[in-house]
Coordinates of N, CA and C in Angstrom, one line a residue:
Chain A
D1 N 124.7 112.6 105.5 CA 124.0 112.0 106.7 C 124.6 110.6 107.2
A2 N 124.6 110.6 108.7 CA 125.1 109.4 109.2 C 124.3 108.3 108.8
K3 N 124.9 107.2 108.8 CA 124.1 105.7 108.6 C 123.7 105.2 109.9
T4 N 122.5 104.6 110.0 CA 121.9 104.2 111.0 C 121.9 102.6 111.0
T5 N 122.1 101.9 112.0 CA 121.9 100.4 111.9 C 120.7 100.1 112.7
Q6 N 119.8 99.1 112.4 CA 118.9 98.8 113.3 C 118.6 97.2 112.9
P7 N 118.1 96.5 114.1 CA 117.9 95.1 113.8 C 116.6 95.0 112.9
P8 N 116.8 93.9 112.1 CA 115.6 93.8 111.0 C 114.1 93.3 111.6
S9 N 114.2 93.0 112.8 CA 112.9 92.7 113.4 C 113.0 92.4 114.8
M10 N 111.7 92.7 115.5 CA 111.8 92.5 117.0 C 110.2 91.9 117.3
D11 N 110.0 91.3 118.4 CA 108.6 91.1 118.9 C 108.4 91.6 120.1
C12 N 107.4 92.0 120.6 CA 107.1 92.5 121.7 C 105.6 92.0 122.2
A13 N 105.3 91.5 123.4 CA 104.1 91.3 124.0 C 103.3 92.4 124.2
E14 N 102.1 92.4 123.9 CA 101.2 93.5 123.9 C 101.1 93.9 125.4
G15 N 101.1 95.1 125.6 CA 101.1 95.8 127.0 C 102.6 96.0 127.6
R16 N 103.5 95.2 127.0 CA 104.9 95.5 127.6 C 105.4 96.7 126.8
A17 N 106.6 97.1 127.2 CA 107.3 98.2 126.6 C 108.2 97.5 125.5
A18 N 108.2 98.4 124.3 CA 109.0 98.0 123.2 C 110.2 98.8 123.1
N19 N 111.2 98.1 123.2 CA 112.6 99.0 123.1 C 113.4 98.8 122.0
L20 N 113.2 99.5 121.0 CA 113.9 99.7 119.7 C 115.1 100.3 119.7
P21 N 116.2 99.6 119.5 CA 117.6 100.1 119.1 C 118.0 100.8 118.0
C22 N 118.8 101.7 118.1 CA 119.3 102.3 116.6 C 120.9 102.6 116.9
N23 N 121.8 102.4 116.2 CA 123.1 102.7 116.2 C 123.5 103.7 115.2
H24 N 124.1 104.8 115.5 CA 124.6 105.7 114.6 C 125.7 106.4 114.9
S25 N 126.9 105.5 115.0 CA 128.1 105.7 115.6 C 128.9 106.8 114.8
T26 N 128.5 107.2 113.6 CA 129.1 108.2 112.8 C 128.4 109.5 112.6
I27 N 127.3 109.7 113.7 CA 126.7 110.7 113.6 C 127.5 112.0 114.1
S28 N 127.1 113.2 113.5 CA 127.8 114.5 113.7 C 127.1 115.5 114.6
G29 N 127.5 116.4 115.1 CA 127.0 117.5 116.0 C 126.0 118.1 115.6
N30 N 125.5 118.3 114.3 CA 124.5 118.9 113.7 C 123.3 117.9 113.3
E31 N 123.4 116.8 113.5 CA 122.5 115.8 113.1 C 121.5 115.4 113.9
Y32 N 120.3 115.4 113.8 CA 119.3 114.9 114.7 C 118.9 113.5 114.6
V33 N 118.3 112.8 115.4 CA 118.0 111.5 115.4 C 116.4 111.5 115.4
Y34 N 115.8 111.2 114.4 CA 114.5 111.3 113.8 C 113.9 109.7 114.0
W35 N 112.7 109.4 114.4 CA 112.1 108.2 114.4 C 110.9 108.2 113.5
Y36 N 110.6 107.4 112.6 CA 109.2 107.4 112.1 C 108.9 105.9 112.0
R37 N 107.3 105.6 111.7 CA 107.0 104.2 111.6 C 106.0 104.3 110.3
Q38 N 106.0 102.9 109.8 CA 105.3 102.9 108.6 C 104.4 101.6 108.8
I39 N 103.3 101.7 108.9 CA 102.1 100.7 109.1 C 101.6 100.2 107.9
H40 N 101.9 99.0 107.3 CA 101.6 98.1 106.1 C 102.1 99.2 105.0
S41 N 101.7 99.8 103.8 CA 102.2 100.6 102.9 C 101.6 102.0 103.1
Q42 N 101.3 102.4 104.3 CA 100.8 103.8 104.6 C 102.0 104.8 104.5
G43 N 101.6 106.0 104.5 CA 102.8 107.1 104.6 C 103.5 107.0 105.7
P44 N 105.0 107.2 106.0 CA 105.6 107.2 107.3 C 104.9 108.1 108.2
Q45 N 104.8 107.8 109.5 CA 104.3 108.6 110.4 C 105.4 109.1 111.6
Y46 N 105.5 110.2 111.8 CA 106.4 111.0 112.6 C 106.2 110.3 113.9
I47 N 107.2 109.9 114.9 CA 107.0 109.6 116.2 C 107.8 110.6 117.2
I48 N 109.0 110.8 116.9 CA 109.7 111.6 117.9 C 111.0 111.9 117.2
H49 N 111.7 113.1 117.8 CA 113.1 113.4 117.2 C 114.0 114.0 118.5
G50 N 115.2 113.9 118.4 CA 116.1 114.6 119.6 C 117.4 114.6 119.0
L51 N 118.1 115.7 119.7 CA 119.5 116.0 119.2 C 120.5 115.2 120.2
K52 N 120.3 115.6 121.4 CA 121.3 115.1 122.4 C 120.5 114.7 123.9
N53 N 119.3 115.5 124.1 CA 118.6 115.5 125.3 C 117.5 114.1 125.0
N54 N 117.2 113.6 126.0 CA 116.1 112.4 125.9 C 114.9 113.2 125.9
E55 N 114.1 112.7 125.0 CA 112.6 113.5 124.8 C 111.6 112.4 125.2
T56 N 110.4 112.9 125.2 CA 109.3 112.3 125.6 C 108.0 113.1 124.9
N57 N 107.2 112.0 124.2 CA 105.8 112.8 123.8 C 104.7 111.8 124.2
E58 N 103.5 112.1 123.6 CA 102.4 111.1 124.0 C 102.6 109.8 123.3
M59 N 103.4 109.7 122.3 CA 103.6 108.4 121.7 C 104.8 107.5 122.2
A60 N 105.9 108.3 122.7 CA 107.0 107.4 122.9 C 108.3 108.2 123.5
S61 N 109.1 107.6 124.1 CA 110.3 108.3 124.6 C 111.6 107.8 123.8
L62 N 112.5 108.8 123.8 CA 113.6 108.7 122.9 C 114.9 108.9 123.9
I63 N 115.6 107.7 124.0 CA 116.8 107.8 125.0 C 118.1 107.9 123.9
I64 N 118.9 108.9 124.1 CA 120.1 109.1 123.5 C 121.2 109.1 124.3
T65 N 122.2 108.1 123.8 CA 123.3 108.0 124.8 C 124.0 109.3 124.7
E66 N 125.0 109.4 125.9 CA 125.8 110.5 126.0 C 126.6 110.9 125.1
D67 N 127.3 109.9 124.3 CA 128.2 110.1 123.2 C 127.4 110.2 122.0
R68 N 126.0 110.1 122.0 CA 125.2 110.2 120.8 C 125.3 109.1 119.6
K69 N 126.2 107.9 120.2 CA 126.5 106.9 119.1 C 125.4 106.0 118.8
S70 N 124.3 106.0 119.9 CA 123.1 105.0 119.6 C 122.0 105.6 120.5
S71 N 120.8 105.1 120.0 CA 119.7 105.8 120.7 C 118.5 104.5 120.9
T72 N 117.5 104.7 121.7 CA 116.4 103.6 121.9 C 115.3 104.5 122.0
L73 N 114.3 103.9 121.0 CA 112.9 104.3 121.0 C 112.1 103.4 121.9
I74 N 111.6 103.9 122.8 CA 110.6 103.3 123.9 C 109.2 103.4 123.7
L75 N 108.4 102.4 123.3 CA 106.9 102.5 123.3 C 106.5 101.9 124.6
P76 N 106.0 102.8 125.6 CA 105.8 102.3 127.0 C 105.0 101.1 127.1
H77 N 103.8 101.1 126.3 CA 102.8 100.0 126.5 C 102.3 99.8 125.0
A78 N 102.9 98.8 124.5 CA 102.7 98.5 123.1 C 101.4 97.9 122.9
T79 N 100.6 98.2 121.8 CA 99.4 97.7 121.4 C 99.6 96.9 119.9
L80 N 98.6 96.1 119.7 CA 98.6 95.5 118.4 C 98.8 96.6 117.2
R81 N 98.2 97.7 117.4 CA 98.1 98.8 116.4 C 99.6 99.5 116.2
D82 N 100.4 99.0 117.2 CA 101.8 99.5 117.1 C 102.9 98.5 116.2
T83 N 102.2 97.4 115.7 CA 103.0 96.6 114.6 C 103.3 97.7 113.5
A84 N 104.4 97.6 113.1 CA 104.9 98.5 112.0 C 106.4 98.2 111.9
V85 N 106.9 99.0 110.8 CA 108.2 99.2 110.5 C 108.8 100.4 111.0
Y86 N 109.8 100.3 111.9 CA 110.1 101.7 112.6 C 111.5 102.2 112.1
Y87 N 111.7 103.3 111.7 CA 112.8 103.7 111.0 C 113.6 104.8 112.0
C88 N 114.8 104.8 112.2 CA 115.6 105.7 112.7 C 116.4 106.3 111.7
I89 N 116.5 107.7 111.8 CA 117.1 108.4 110.8 C 117.6 109.4 111.2
A90 N 118.9 109.6 110.9 CA 119.9 110.9 111.2 C 119.6 111.8 110.0
V91 N 119.2 113.0 110.6 CA 118.9 114.2 109.6 C 119.9 115.3 109.8
T92 N 120.3 115.9 109.1 CA 121.4 117.2 109.3 C 120.4 118.3 109.5
S93 N 120.8 119.2 110.4 CA 119.8 120.5 110.8 C 119.9 121.1 109.6
G94 N 118.7 121.7 109.2 CA 118.7 122.6 108.1 C 118.2 121.8 106.8
T95 N 118.1 120.5 106.9 CA 117.8 119.7 105.7 C 116.6 118.7 106.0
Y96 N 115.7 118.5 105.3 CA 114.7 117.4 105.5 C 114.5 116.3 104.6
K97 N 115.8 116.2 104.1 CA 116.0 115.0 103.1 C 116.2 113.6 104.0
Y98 N 115.1 113.1 104.2 CA 115.3 111.7 104.9 C 115.9 110.7 104.1
I99 N 116.9 110.0 104.9 CA 117.4 108.8 103.9 C 116.9 107.6 105.0
F100 N 116.0 106.9 104.5 CA 115.3 106.0 104.9 C 116.2 104.5 104.9
G101 N 116.5 103.7 105.9 CA 116.9 102.5 105.6 C 115.8 101.3 105.8
T102 N 116.1 100.2 106.1 CA 115.3 99.1 105.9 C 114.3 99.1 107.4
G103 N 114.9 99.6 108.5 CA 114.1 99.7 109.7 C 114.0 98.5 110.6
T104 N 113.2 98.5 111.6 CA 113.0 97.3 112.3 C 111.5 97.1 112.3
R105 N 111.2 95.8 111.8 CA 109.9 95.4 111.7 C 109.4 94.8 113.1
L106 N 108.6 95.6 113.9 CA 108.1 95.3 115.1 C 106.8 94.6 115.0
K107 N 106.9 93.4 115.5 CA 105.4 92.7 115.7 C 105.1 92.7 117.3
V108 N 103.9 93.3 117.4 CA 103.2 93.2 118.8 C 102.5 92.2 118.9
L109 N 102.7 91.1 119.7 CA 101.9 89.9 119.8 C 101.0 89.8 121.0
A110 N 99.7 89.3 120.8 CA 98.7 89.4 121.8 C 98.9 88.3 122.9
Chain B
E9 N 92.7 117.0 113.4 CA 94.2 117.1 113.2 C 94.4 117.2 111.8
P10 N 95.2 118.2 111.4 CA 95.5 118.5 110.0 C 96.3 117.3 109.4
E11 N 96.2 117.2 108.1 CA 96.6 116.0 107.4 C 97.2 116.4 106.0
V12 N 98.2 115.7 105.3 CA 98.4 115.9 104.1 C 97.5 114.8 103.3
T13 N 96.9 115.4 102.2 CA 95.9 114.5 101.5 C 96.6 114.4 100.1
Q14 N 96.4 113.2 99.6 CA 97.1 112.9 98.2 C 95.9 112.3 97.3
T15 N 95.8 112.7 96.0 CA 94.8 112.3 95.0 C 95.6 111.8 93.6
P16 N 95.0 110.8 93.1 CA 94.2 109.8 93.5 C 94.9 108.8 94.4
S17 N 94.2 107.8 95.0 CA 95.0 106.9 95.7 C 95.5 105.7 94.9
H18 N 95.0 105.7 93.9 CA 95.7 104.5 92.9 C 95.5 105.1 91.4
Q19 N 96.6 105.2 90.7 CA 96.6 105.6 89.4 C 97.3 104.6 88.5
V20 N 96.4 104.0 87.4 CA 97.0 103.0 86.5 C 97.0 103.9 85.3
T21 N 98.3 103.8 84.7 CA 98.7 104.5 83.3 C 99.5 103.5 82.4
Q22 N 99.5 103.9 81.3 CA 100.1 103.1 80.1 C 101.6 103.7 79.9
M23 N 102.3 102.7 79.8 CA 103.8 103.2 79.7 C 103.9 104.4 78.6
G24 N 104.8 105.5 78.8 CA 104.6 106.6 77.9 C 103.8 107.6 78.1
Q25 N 102.9 107.6 78.9 CA 101.8 108.5 79.2 C 102.4 109.5 80.4
E26 N 102.0 110.7 80.2 CA 102.2 111.5 81.4 C 101.2 111.3 82.5
V27 N 101.7 111.6 83.7 CA 100.9 111.4 85.0 C 101.1 112.5 85.8
I28 N 100.2 113.1 86.6 CA 100.3 114.1 87.6 C 99.7 113.6 88.9
L29 N 100.5 113.7 89.8 CA 99.9 113.3 91.3 C 99.9 114.4 92.0
R30 N 98.7 114.6 92.7 CA 98.3 115.7 93.4 C 98.3 115.6 94.9
C31 N 98.9 116.5 95.7 CA 99.0 116.7 97.0 C 98.4 117.9 97.5
V32 N 97.7 117.7 98.6 CA 97.4 119.4 99.4 C 98.0 119.0 100.8
P33 N 99.2 120.0 100.8 CA 100.0 119.8 102.1 C 99.2 120.6 103.1
I34 N 99.6 120.3 104.4 CA 99.2 121.2 105.5 C 99.2 122.6 105.4
S35 N 98.1 123.4 105.8 CA 97.8 124.7 105.1 C 98.9 125.6 105.6
N36 N 99.4 125.6 106.8 CA 100.6 126.7 107.2 C 102.1 126.1 106.9
H37 N 102.0 125.0 106.2 CA 103.4 124.4 106.0 C 104.1 125.3 104.7
L38 N 105.5 125.3 105.0 CA 106.2 125.9 104.0 C 107.2 125.0 103.0
Y39 N 107.3 123.9 103.5 CA 108.5 123.0 102.8 C 107.5 121.8 102.4
F40 N 107.9 121.3 101.0 CA 107.3 120.2 100.3 C 107.9 119.3 99.8
Y41 N 107.5 118.0 100.1 CA 108.6 116.9 99.5 C 107.7 115.8 98.8
W42 N 108.4 115.2 97.9 CA 108.1 113.8 97.2 C 109.1 112.6 97.8
Y43 N 108.4 111.6 98.1 CA 109.2 110.3 98.2 C 108.4 109.3 97.4
R44 N 109.3 108.2 97.2 CA 108.6 107.0 96.6 C 109.2 105.7 97.1
Q45 N 108.2 104.8 97.2 CA 108.6 103.5 97.7 C 108.3 102.4 96.7
I46 N 109.1 101.8 96.0 CA 108.8 100.6 95.0 C 108.6 99.5 96.1
L47 N 107.6 98.6 95.5 CA 107.1 97.6 96.4 C 108.2 96.7 97.1
G48 N 108.2 96.8 98.2 CA 109.1 96.1 98.9 C 110.5 96.5 99.3
Q49 N 110.6 97.8 98.7 CA 112.0 98.4 98.8 C 111.9 99.6 99.8
K50 N 113.0 100.4 99.9 CA 113.0 101.5 100.9 C 112.1 102.6 100.3
V51 N 111.8 103.6 101.4 CA 111.3 104.8 100.9 C 112.6 105.8 100.5
E52 N 112.3 106.3 99.3 CA 113.4 107.1 98.6 C 112.9 108.5 98.6
F53 N 113.9 109.4 98.8 CA 113.7 110.8 98.7 C 113.7 111.2 97.1
L54 N 112.9 112.0 96.6 CA 112.7 112.5 95.6 C 113.4 114.0 95.4
V55 N 112.5 114.7 96.1 CA 112.7 116.3 96.0 C 112.2 116.9 97.1
S56 N 112.7 118.1 97.2 CA 112.1 118.9 98.4 C 112.0 120.4 97.7
F57 N 111.0 121.3 98.1 CA 110.5 122.4 97.5 C 110.1 123.4 98.3
Y58 N 110.8 124.6 98.3 CA 110.5 125.7 99.2 C 110.6 127.1 98.4
N59 N 109.6 128.0 98.7 CA 109.5 129.3 98.0 C 109.6 129.2 96.6
N60 N 108.6 128.3 96.2 CA 108.5 128.1 94.8 C 109.6 127.7 93.9
E61 N 110.5 126.9 94.6 CA 111.7 126.6 93.7 C 112.1 124.9 94.5
I62 N 112.7 124.5 93.6 CA 113.3 123.2 94.4 C 114.5 123.2 95.2
S63 N 114.7 122.9 96.4 CA 115.9 123.2 97.5 C 116.8 121.9 97.0
E64 N 116.2 120.8 96.9 CA 117.1 119.6 96.9 C 116.4 118.7 96.1
K65 N 117.1 117.7 95.3 CA 116.7 116.6 94.7 C 117.6 115.5 94.4
S66 N 117.3 114.4 94.5 CA 118.0 113.0 94.3 C 118.2 113.1 92.9
E67 N 119.2 112.0 92.6 CA 119.5 111.6 91.3 C 118.2 110.7 90.5
I68 N 117.4 110.3 91.4 CA 116.0 109.6 90.7 C 115.3 110.6 90.0
F69 N 115.4 111.8 90.5 CA 114.6 112.9 90.0 C 115.3 113.6 88.8
D70 N 115.0 112.8 87.8 CA 115.5 113.4 86.4 C 114.7 114.2 85.6
D71 N 115.0 114.5 84.4 CA 114.1 115.4 83.6 C 112.6 114.9 83.2
Q72 N 112.5 113.6 83.5 CA 111.2 113.1 83.4 C 110.2 113.7 84.6
F73 N 110.8 114.1 85.6 CA 110.2 114.5 86.7 C 109.9 116.0 86.8
S74 N 108.9 116.6 87.3 CA 108.8 117.9 87.6 C 107.8 118.3 88.7
V75 N 108.1 119.2 89.6 CA 107.2 119.3 90.6 C 106.6 121.1 90.3
E76 N 105.3 121.2 90.8 CA 104.9 122.5 90.8 C 103.8 122.8 92.1
R77 N 103.7 124.1 92.3 CA 102.8 124.5 93.2 C 101.8 125.6 92.5
P78 N 100.9 124.9 91.8 CA 100.0 125.8 90.9 C 99.2 126.8 91.5
D79 N 98.9 126.8 92.9 CA 98.1 127.7 93.5 C 98.6 127.6 95.0
G80 N 97.9 128.2 96.0 CA 98.3 128.1 97.2 C 97.9 127.0 98.1
S81 N 97.4 126.0 97.3 CA 97.1 124.8 98.4 C 97.7 123.5 97.7
N82 N 97.7 123.5 96.5 CA 98.4 122.1 95.8 C 99.7 122.2 95.4
F83 N 100.2 120.9 95.4 CA 101.6 120.5 95.1 C 101.6 119.2 94.4
T84 N 102.1 119.5 93.1 CA 102.1 118.2 92.2 C 103.3 117.8 91.8
L85 N 103.2 116.4 91.5 CA 104.4 115.9 90.8 C 103.9 115.5 89.4
K86 N 104.6 115.5 88.4 CA 104.4 115.3 87.0 C 105.6 114.5 86.6
I87 N 105.3 113.3 86.1 CA 106.0 112.4 85.3 C 105.6 112.4 84.1
R88 N 106.6 113.0 83.1 CA 106.3 113.2 81.7 C 106.2 111.9 80.8
S89 N 106.9 110.9 80.8 CA 106.7 109.7 80.0 C 106.9 108.5 80.9
T90 N 105.9 108.1 81.5 CA 106.1 107.0 82.6 C 106.8 105.6 82.0
K91 N 107.5 105.0 82.8 CA 108.2 103.8 82.5 C 107.6 102.7 83.5
L92 N 107.9 101.5 83.2 CA 107.4 100.5 83.9 C 108.1 100.7 85.4
E93 N 109.3 101.0 85.4 CA 110.1 101.2 86.7 C 109.6 102.2 87.6
D94 N 108.8 103.1 87.1 CA 108.1 104.3 87.9 C 107.0 103.7 88.8
S95 N 106.6 102.5 88.7 CA 105.5 101.9 89.3 C 105.9 101.9 90.7
A96 N 105.2 102.6 91.7 CA 105.8 102.6 93.1 C 104.5 103.3 93.9
M97 N 104.7 103.5 95.1 CA 103.9 104.3 96.0 C 104.8 105.6 96.1
Y98 N 103.9 106.6 95.9 CA 104.5 108.2 95.9 C 103.8 108.6 97.0
F99 N 104.8 109.2 97.9 CA 104.3 110.0 99.2 C 104.7 111.5 99.0
C100 N 103.6 112.2 99.4 CA 104.0 113.6 99.4 C 104.0 114.0 101.1
A101 N 104.9 115.1 101.3 CA 105.2 115.6 102.7 C 105.1 116.8 102.9
S102 N 104.8 117.4 104.1 CA 105.2 118.9 104.2 C 105.5 119.1 105.7
S103 N 106.4 120.1 105.9 CA 106.8 120.4 107.0 C 106.8 122.1 107.2
D104 N 106.8 122.4 108.7 CA 106.7 123.8 108.9 C 108.3 124.0 110.0
R105 N 109.1 124.8 109.3 CA 110.2 124.9 110.2 C 110.2 125.8 111.3
G106 N 109.2 125.4 112.0 CA 108.7 126.0 113.4 C 109.7 125.2 114.6
R107 N 109.0 125.3 115.6 CA 109.6 124.6 116.9 C 109.4 123.0 116.4
T108 N 108.3 122.6 116.0 CA 108.4 121.0 115.8 C 108.6 121.1 114.2
A109 N 109.7 120.4 113.9 CA 110.2 120.4 112.6 C 109.9 119.2 111.6
E110 N 109.0 118.3 112.2 CA 109.1 117.0 111.6 C 108.1 117.2 110.3
A111 N 108.3 116.3 109.5 CA 107.6 116.0 108.2 C 106.4 115.3 108.2
F112 N 105.2 115.8 108.0 CA 104.0 114.9 107.8 C 103.7 114.4 106.5
F113 N 103.5 113.1 106.4 CA 103.5 112.3 105.1 C 101.8 112.0 105.0
G114 N 101.6 112.1 103.5 CA 100.3 111.8 103.1 C 100.1 110.2 102.9
Q115 N 99.0 109.6 102.7 CA 98.8 108.2 102.6 C 99.3 107.5 101.3
G116 N 99.8 108.4 100.5 CA 100.3 107.9 99.2 C 99.2 107.8 98.1
T117 N 100.1 107.7 97.0 CA 99.2 107.4 95.6 C 100.1 106.3 95.0
R118 N 99.3 105.1 94.7 CA 100.0 103.9 94.3 C 99.9 104.3 92.6
L119 N 100.8 104.2 92.0 CA 101.0 104.4 90.6 C 101.4 103.1 89.9
T120 N 100.7 102.5 89.1 CA 101.2 101.3 88.3 C 101.2 101.6 86.8
V121 N 102.2 101.5 86.4 CA 102.6 101.6 85.0 C 102.4 100.0 84.1
V122 N 101.6 100.3 83.2 CA 101.4 99.0 82.4 C 101.8 99.1 81.0

């Protein structure tokens, strides 16, 4: 599985969009980009995933660059409840072995 | 909304004792997983399970660990002889390889080995 690189921490003002970057320059054609988050020590929570097209759901949007070497998770209107560690994971199609990195600790400020 | 449930939420055990962590995956899911997170460290994959057998396991998942689906609803992780370094949060997850293939995680069992 490709290694992903994320900034260790970010702050975002409440109500503003949070843009969380992820670099996955060695990603292969059959690897999906998954985003999860972990609030305190709770179980990781699925947010969104994509292969090459941009994706949107009720929680977030995922923008994947055309060369697939990086992506951005966008939380359109961050709330205090979005304070968490966000993980970007490259997952090979056909396997669900997630290799979690250290993620980005997002702090939403009032 | 369906969810993965884990019991107990916290388990304290003496070193050398056997412990069984229990999970009830989402009912129509076919793939089951265990992960663990030592305090302050990354979430680590332990094992995946499908069709009543292990499909993949990490090097952490040695002979001290075993998994079982004893009936149609439960999925268990057994640690035969616990060590101090087994103290961690253990997360169960399940997924359905349908259109939405994400894994859903439970809230975890905090295992403390004393």
